[in-house]
mmCIF file with all atom_site columns, C-alpha atoms in Angstrom:
data_model
loop_
_atom_site.group_PDB
_atom_site.id
_atom_site.type_symbol
_atom_site.label_atom_id
_atom_site.label_alt_id
_atom_site.label_comp_id
_atom_site.label_asym_id
_atom_site.label_entity_id
_atom_site.label_seq_id
_atom_site.pdbx_PDB_ins_code
_atom_site.Cartn_x
_atom_site.Cartn_y
_atom_site.Cartn_z
_atom_site.occupancy
_atom_site.B_iso_or_equiv
_atom_site.pdbx_formal_charge
_atom_site.auth_seq_id
_atom_site.auth_comp_id
_atom_site.auth_asym_id
_atom_site.auth_atom_id
_atom_site.pdbx_PDB_model_num
ATOM 1   C CA . UNK A 1 1   ? -4.258 -57.658 -27.476 1.00 68.00 ? 1   UNK A CA 1
ATOM 2   C CA . UNK A 1 2   ? -0.538 -57.912 -28.017 1.00 66.00 ? 2   UNK A CA 1
ATOM 3   C CA . UNK A 1 3   ? -0.706 -55.830 -31.278 1.00 75.00 ? 3   UNK A CA 1
ATOM 4   C CA . UNK A 1 4   ? -2.719 -52.982 -29.462 1.00 69.00 ? 4   UNK A CA 1
ATOM 5   C CA . UNK A 1 5   ? -0.054 -53.156 -26.692 1.00 69.00 ? 5   UNK A CA 1
ATOM 6   C CA . UNK A 1 6   ? 2.646  -52.706 -29.377 1.00 70.00 ? 6   UNK A CA 1
ATOM 7   C CA . UNK A 1 7   ? 0.765  -49.975 -31.002 1.00 74.00 ? 7   UNK A CA 1
ATOM 8   C CA . UNK A 1 8   ? 0.409  -48.214 -27.675 1.00 64.00 ? 8   UNK A CA 1
ATOM 9   C CA . UNK A 1 9   ? 4.128  -48.546 -26.784 1.00 64.00 ? 9   UNK A CA 1
ATOM 10  C CA . UNK A 1 10  ? 5.248  -47.113 -30.341 1.00 58.00 ? 10  UNK A CA 1
ATOM 11  C CA . UNK A 1 11  ? 2.827  -44.116 -29.725 1.00 66.00 ? 11  UNK A CA 1
ATOM 12  C CA . UNK A 1 12  ? 4.120  -43.528 -26.221 1.00 55.00 ? 12  UNK A CA 1
ATOM 13  C CA . UNK A 1 13  ? 7.657  -43.719 -27.481 1.00 56.00 ? 13  UNK A CA 1
ATOM 14  C CA . UNK A 1 14  ? 6.906  -41.318 -30.294 1.00 54.00 ? 14  UNK A CA 1
ATOM 15  C CA . UNK A 1 15  ? 5.483  -38.825 -27.868 1.00 52.00 ? 15  UNK A CA 1
ATOM 16  C CA . UNK A 1 16  ? 8.380  -39.007 -25.561 1.00 57.00 ? 16  UNK A CA 1
ATOM 17  C CA . UNK A 1 17  ? 10.824 -38.432 -28.343 1.00 50.00 ? 17  UNK A CA 1
ATOM 18  C CA . UNK A 1 18  ? 8.767  -35.512 -29.472 1.00 56.00 ? 18  UNK A CA 1
ATOM 19  C CA . UNK A 1 19  ? 8.544  -34.063 -26.116 1.00 55.00 ? 19  UNK A CA 1
ATOM 20  C CA . UNK A 1 20  ? 12.357 -34.387 -25.501 1.00 46.00 ? 20  UNK A CA 1
ATOM 21  C CA . UNK A 1 21  ? 13.191 -32.745 -28.729 1.00 51.00 ? 21  UNK A CA 1
ATOM 22  C CA . UNK A 1 22  ? 10.928 -29.807 -27.797 1.00 50.00 ? 22  UNK A CA 1
ATOM 23  C CA . UNK A 1 23  ? 12.624 -29.246 -24.580 1.00 59.00 ? 23  UNK A CA 1
ATOM 24  C CA . UNK A 1 24  ? 16.081 -29.447 -26.232 1.00 56.00 ? 24  UNK A CA 1
ATOM 25  C CA . UNK A 1 25  ? 14.989 -26.858 -28.669 1.00 54.00 ? 25  UNK A CA 1
ATOM 26  C CA . UNK A 1 26  ? 13.402 -24.678 -26.035 1.00 56.00 ? 26  UNK A CA 1
ATOM 27  C CA . UNK A 1 27  ? 16.600 -24.710 -23.877 1.00 59.00 ? 27  UNK A CA 1
ATOM 28  C CA . UNK A 1 28  ? 18.668 -23.879 -26.993 1.00 54.00 ? 28  UNK A CA 1
ATOM 29  C CA . UNK A 1 29  ? 16.642 -20.855 -27.741 1.00 56.00 ? 29  UNK A CA 1
ATOM 30  C CA . UNK A 1 30  ? 16.492 -19.721 -24.267 1.00 57.00 ? 30  UNK A CA 1
ATOM 31  C CA . UNK A 1 31  ? 20.272 -19.904 -24.195 1.00 57.00 ? 31  UNK A CA 1
ATOM 32  C CA . UNK A 1 32  ? 20.514 -17.867 -27.412 1.00 53.00 ? 32  UNK A CA 1
ATOM 33  C CA . UNK A 1 33  ? 18.144 -15.219 -25.938 1.00 54.00 ? 33  UNK A CA 1
ATOM 34  C CA . UNK A 1 34  ? 20.080 -14.976 -22.654 1.00 55.00 ? 34  UNK A CA 1
ATOM 35  C CA . UNK A 1 35  ? 23.349 -14.504 -24.687 1.00 54.00 ? 35  UNK A CA 1
ATOM 36  C CA . UNK A 1 36  ? 21.742 -11.582 -26.874 1.00 51.00 ? 36  UNK A CA 1
ATOM 37  C CA . UNK A 1 37  ? 19.944 -9.950  -24.010 1.00 50.00 ? 37  UNK A CA 1
ATOM 38  C CA . UNK A 1 38  ? 23.242 -9.721  -21.924 1.00 52.00 ? 38  UNK A CA 1
ATOM 39  C CA . UNK A 1 39  ? 25.057 -7.950  -24.969 1.00 49.00 ? 39  UNK A CA 1
ATOM 40  C CA . UNK A 1 40  ? 22.199 -5.523  -25.407 1.00 47.00 ? 40  UNK A CA 1
ATOM 41  C CA . UNK A 1 41  ? 22.503 -4.374  -21.876 1.00 46.00 ? 41  UNK A CA 1
ATOM 42  C CA . UNK A 1 42  ? 25.992 -3.287  -22.066 1.00 54.00 ? 42  UNK A CA 1
ATOM 43  C CA . UNK A 1 43  ? 26.985 -2.541  -25.726 1.00 57.00 ? 43  UNK A CA 1
ATOM 44  C CA . UNK A 1 44  ? 30.515 -1.604  -24.715 1.00 68.00 ? 44  UNK A CA 1
ATOM 45  C CA . UNK A 1 45  ? 31.155 -5.279  -24.285 1.00 86.00 ? 45  UNK A CA 1
ATOM 46  C CA . UNK A 1 46  ? 30.809 -5.710  -28.204 1.00 94.00 ? 46  UNK A CA 1
ATOM 47  C CA . UNK A 1 47  ? 33.723 -5.095  -30.531 1.00 94.00 ? 47  UNK A CA 1
ATOM 48  C CA . UNK A 1 48  ? 33.795 -6.058  -34.283 1.00 95.00 ? 48  UNK A CA 1
ATOM 49  C CA . UNK A 1 49  ? 36.989 -7.371  -35.923 1.00 95.00 ? 49  UNK A CA 1
ATOM 50  C CA . UNK A 1 50  ? 37.272 -8.126  -39.672 1.00 96.00 ? 50  UNK A CA 1
ATOM 51  C CA . UNK A 1 51  ? 39.796 -10.827 -40.857 1.00 96.00 ? 51  UNK A CA 1
ATOM 52  C CA . UNK A 1 52  ? 40.561 -11.988 -44.390 1.00 95.00 ? 52  UNK A CA 1
ATOM 53  C CA . UNK A 1 53  ? 40.488 -15.790 -44.172 1.00 95.00 ? 53  UNK A CA 1
ATOM 54  C CA . UNK A 1 54  ? 41.670 -18.097 -46.923 1.00 93.00 ? 54  UNK A CA 1
ATOM 55  C CA . UNK A 1 55  ? 38.555 -20.284 -47.553 1.00 92.00 ? 55  UNK A CA 1
ATOM 56  C CA . UNK A 1 56  ? 37.323 -21.243 -51.056 1.00 91.00 ? 56  UNK A CA 1
ATOM 57  C CA . UNK A 1 57  ? 33.809 -22.414 -51.062 1.00 92.00 ? 57  UNK A CA 1
ATOM 58  C CA . UNK A 1 58  ? 30.229 -22.195 -49.471 1.00 93.00 ? 58  UNK A CA 1
ATOM 59  C CA . UNK A 1 59  ? 30.941 -25.071 -47.050 1.00 93.00 ? 59  UNK A CA 1
ATOM 60  C CA . UNK A 1 60  ? 34.022 -23.209 -45.885 1.00 93.00 ? 60  UNK A CA 1
ATOM 61  C CA . UNK A 1 61  ? 31.883 -20.110 -45.155 1.00 94.00 ? 61  UNK A CA 1
ATOM 62  C CA . UNK A 1 62  ? 29.239 -22.136 -43.261 1.00 94.00 ? 62  UNK A CA 1
ATOM 63  C CA . UNK A 1 63  ? 31.923 -23.939 -41.404 1.00 94.00 ? 63  UNK A CA 1
ATOM 64  C CA . UNK A 1 64  ? 33.740 -20.679 -40.241 1.00 95.00 ? 64  UNK A CA 1
ATOM 65  C CA . UNK A 1 65  ? 30.270 -19.139 -39.193 1.00 96.00 ? 65  UNK A CA 1
ATOM 66  C CA . UNK A 1 66  ? 29.204 -22.160 -37.343 1.00 95.00 ? 66  UNK A CA 1
ATOM 67  C CA . UNK A 1 67  ? 32.413 -22.983 -35.646 1.00 95.00 ? 67  UNK A CA 1
ATOM 68  C CA . UNK A 1 68  ? 33.274 -19.473 -34.398 1.00 97.00 ? 68  UNK A CA 1
ATOM 69  C CA . UNK A 1 69  ? 29.827 -19.215 -32.674 1.00 96.00 ? 69  UNK A CA 1
ATOM 70  C CA . UNK A 1 70  ? 30.834 -22.162 -30.414 1.00 96.00 ? 70  UNK A CA 1
ATOM 71  C CA . UNK A 1 71  ? 33.849 -20.326 -29.309 1.00 96.00 ? 71  UNK A CA 1
ATOM 72  C CA . UNK A 1 72  ? 34.105 -18.436 -26.052 1.00 95.00 ? 72  UNK A CA 1
ATOM 73  C CA . UNK A 1 73  ? 33.326 -14.687 -26.386 1.00 96.00 ? 73  UNK A CA 1
ATOM 74  C CA . UNK A 1 74  ? 32.279 -14.801 -29.948 1.00 97.00 ? 74  UNK A CA 1
ATOM 75  C CA . UNK A 1 75  ? 28.850 -13.223 -30.391 1.00 96.00 ? 75  UNK A CA 1
ATOM 76  C CA . UNK A 1 76  ? 28.389 -13.564 -34.223 1.00 96.00 ? 76  UNK A CA 1
ATOM 77  C CA . UNK A 1 77  ? 30.327 -14.340 -37.286 1.00 97.00 ? 77  UNK A CA 1
ATOM 78  C CA . UNK A 1 78  ? 29.774 -13.512 -40.958 1.00 96.00 ? 78  UNK A CA 1
ATOM 79  C CA . UNK A 1 79  ? 31.863 -14.755 -43.789 1.00 96.00 ? 79  UNK A CA 1
ATOM 80  C CA . UNK A 1 80  ? 31.684 -13.207 -47.374 1.00 96.00 ? 80  UNK A CA 1
ATOM 81  C CA . UNK A 1 81  ? 32.454 -15.727 -49.980 1.00 94.00 ? 81  UNK A CA 1
ATOM 82  C CA . UNK A 1 82  ? 33.556 -13.399 -52.627 1.00 95.00 ? 82  UNK A CA 1
ATOM 83  C CA . UNK A 1 83  ? 35.815 -10.891 -50.523 1.00 96.00 ? 83  UNK A CA 1
ATOM 84  C CA . UNK A 1 84  ? 36.925 -13.694 -48.021 1.00 96.00 ? 84  UNK A CA 1
ATOM 85  C CA . UNK A 1 85  ? 36.276 -11.128 -45.165 1.00 97.00 ? 85  UNK A CA 1
ATOM 86  C CA . UNK A 1 86  ? 34.925 -12.624 -41.875 1.00 97.00 ? 86  UNK A CA 1
ATOM 87  C CA . UNK A 1 87  ? 33.356 -10.096 -39.571 1.00 98.00 ? 87  UNK A CA 1
ATOM 88  C CA . UNK A 1 88  ? 33.229 -11.144 -35.956 1.00 98.00 ? 88  UNK A CA 1
ATOM 89  C CA . UNK A 1 89  ? 31.407 -9.474  -33.166 1.00 97.00 ? 89  UNK A CA 1
ATOM 90  C CA . UNK A 1 90  ? 33.074 -10.414 -29.755 1.00 97.00 ? 90  UNK A CA 1
ATOM 91  C CA . UNK A 1 91  ? 33.293 -9.497  -26.164 1.00 96.00 ? 91  UNK A CA 1
ATOM 92  C CA . UNK A 1 92  ? 36.662 -8.113  -25.512 1.00 96.00 ? 92  UNK A CA 1
ATOM 93  C CA . UNK A 1 93  ? 36.397 -8.929  -22.079 1.00 95.00 ? 93  UNK A CA 1
ATOM 94  C CA . UNK A 1 94  ? 36.528 -12.670 -22.993 1.00 95.00 ? 94  UNK A CA 1
ATOM 95  C CA . UNK A 1 95  ? 38.495 -12.827 -26.019 1.00 96.00 ? 95  UNK A CA 1
ATOM 96  C CA . UNK A 1 96  ? 41.238 -10.871 -27.848 1.00 96.00 ? 96  UNK A CA 1
ATOM 97  C CA . UNK A 1 97  ? 41.611 -10.240 -31.548 1.00 96.00 ? 97  UNK A CA 1
ATOM 98  C CA . UNK A 1 98  ? 44.746 -12.506 -31.549 1.00 96.00 ? 98  UNK A CA 1
ATOM 99  C CA . UNK A 1 99  ? 42.638 -15.584 -30.014 1.00 97.00 ? 99  UNK A CA 1
ATOM 100 C CA . UNK A 1 100 ? 39.992 -14.946 -32.710 1.00 97.00 ? 100 UNK A CA 1
ATOM 101 C CA . UNK A 1 101 ? 42.827 -15.691 -35.258 1.00 95.00 ? 101 UNK A CA 1
ATOM 102 C CA . UNK A 1 102 ? 43.839 -18.798 -33.288 1.00 95.00 ? 102 UNK A CA 1
ATOM 103 C CA . UNK A 1 103 ? 40.163 -19.813 -33.329 1.00 96.00 ? 103 UNK A CA 1
ATOM 104 C CA . UNK A 1 104 ? 40.229 -19.710 -37.119 1.00 96.00 ? 104 UNK A CA 1
ATOM 105 C CA . UNK A 1 105 ? 43.512 -21.623 -37.167 1.00 94.00 ? 105 UNK A CA 1
ATOM 106 C CA . UNK A 1 106 ? 41.769 -24.332 -35.002 1.00 94.00 ? 106 UNK A CA 1
ATOM 107 C CA . UNK A 1 107 ? 38.987 -24.519 -37.566 1.00 94.00 ? 107 UNK A CA 1
ATOM 108 C CA . UNK A 1 108 ? 41.662 -25.188 -40.171 1.00 93.00 ? 108 UNK A CA 1
ATOM 109 C CA . UNK A 1 109 ? 41.996 -22.110 -42.171 1.00 94.00 ? 109 UNK A CA 1
ATOM 110 C CA . UNK A 1 110 ? 44.847 -19.608 -42.685 1.00 92.00 ? 110 UNK A CA 1
ATOM 111 C CA . UNK A 1 111 ? 44.386 -15.774 -42.528 1.00 94.00 ? 111 UNK A CA 1
ATOM 112 C CA . UNK A 1 112 ? 45.757 -13.117 -44.464 1.00 94.00 ? 112 UNK A CA 1
ATOM 113 C CA . UNK A 1 113 ? 49.243 -12.245 -43.074 1.00 92.00 ? 113 UNK A CA 1
ATOM 114 C CA . UNK A 1 114 ? 50.010 -15.674 -41.741 1.00 89.00 ? 114 UNK A CA 1
ATOM 115 C CA . UNK A 1 115 ? 53.735 -16.691 -42.515 1.00 90.00 ? 115 UNK A CA 1
ATOM 116 C CA . UNK A 1 116 ? 54.203 -19.081 -45.272 1.00 86.00 ? 116 UNK A CA 1
ATOM 117 C CA . UNK A 1 117 ? 55.174 -21.811 -42.706 1.00 86.00 ? 117 UNK A CA 1
ATOM 118 C CA . UNK A 1 118 ? 52.233 -21.400 -40.516 1.00 85.00 ? 118 UNK A CA 1
ATOM 119 C CA . UNK A 1 119 ? 50.880 -24.866 -39.309 1.00 86.00 ? 119 UNK A CA 1
ATOM 120 C CA . UNK A 1 120 ? 47.347 -25.795 -38.729 1.00 85.00 ? 120 UNK A CA 1
ATOM 121 C CA . UNK A 1 121 ? 46.136 -28.213 -36.131 1.00 82.00 ? 121 UNK A CA 1
ATOM 122 C CA . UNK A 1 122 ? 43.805 -29.755 -39.196 1.00 81.00 ? 122 UNK A CA 1
ATOM 123 C CA . UNK A 1 123 ? 42.937 -28.623 -42.592 1.00 80.00 ? 123 UNK A CA 1
ATOM 124 C CA . UNK A 1 124 ? 39.200 -27.721 -42.993 1.00 77.00 ? 124 UNK A CA 1
ATOM 125 C CA . UNK A 1 125 ? 38.817 -28.889 -46.389 1.00 76.00 ? 125 UNK A CA 1
ATOM 126 C CA . UNK A 1 126 ? 40.560 -30.891 -49.177 1.00 66.00 ? 126 UNK A CA 1
ATOM 127 C CA . UNK A 1 127 ? 40.520 -28.335 -52.111 1.00 61.00 ? 127 UNK A CA 1
#
């Protein structure tokens, strides 16, 4: 009897975790849809800015793309590993081009044109 109860509890725990994960995934998907539908309504709210960023590897590319998406006003970010060019689509009502450069500095990278003595809050990678 106790083993049946334990099995039932494990099944219920598994189902609860699965349901919670599905709800989180659905909410995340809805947030992304809302963000993109608001952009499509008014394309004047979208600008593109290209910045040469001093990153060296695929991990840096992924880090830049992922972290920029978390920043206010950034709609999308695409980094090219060969050219070091990072193309950022953003809402100019929420963020300036200067702020985009600050975002990259916050992630831990320098951009082309930075003075040699530019200090970063942290360094993104060790190589």
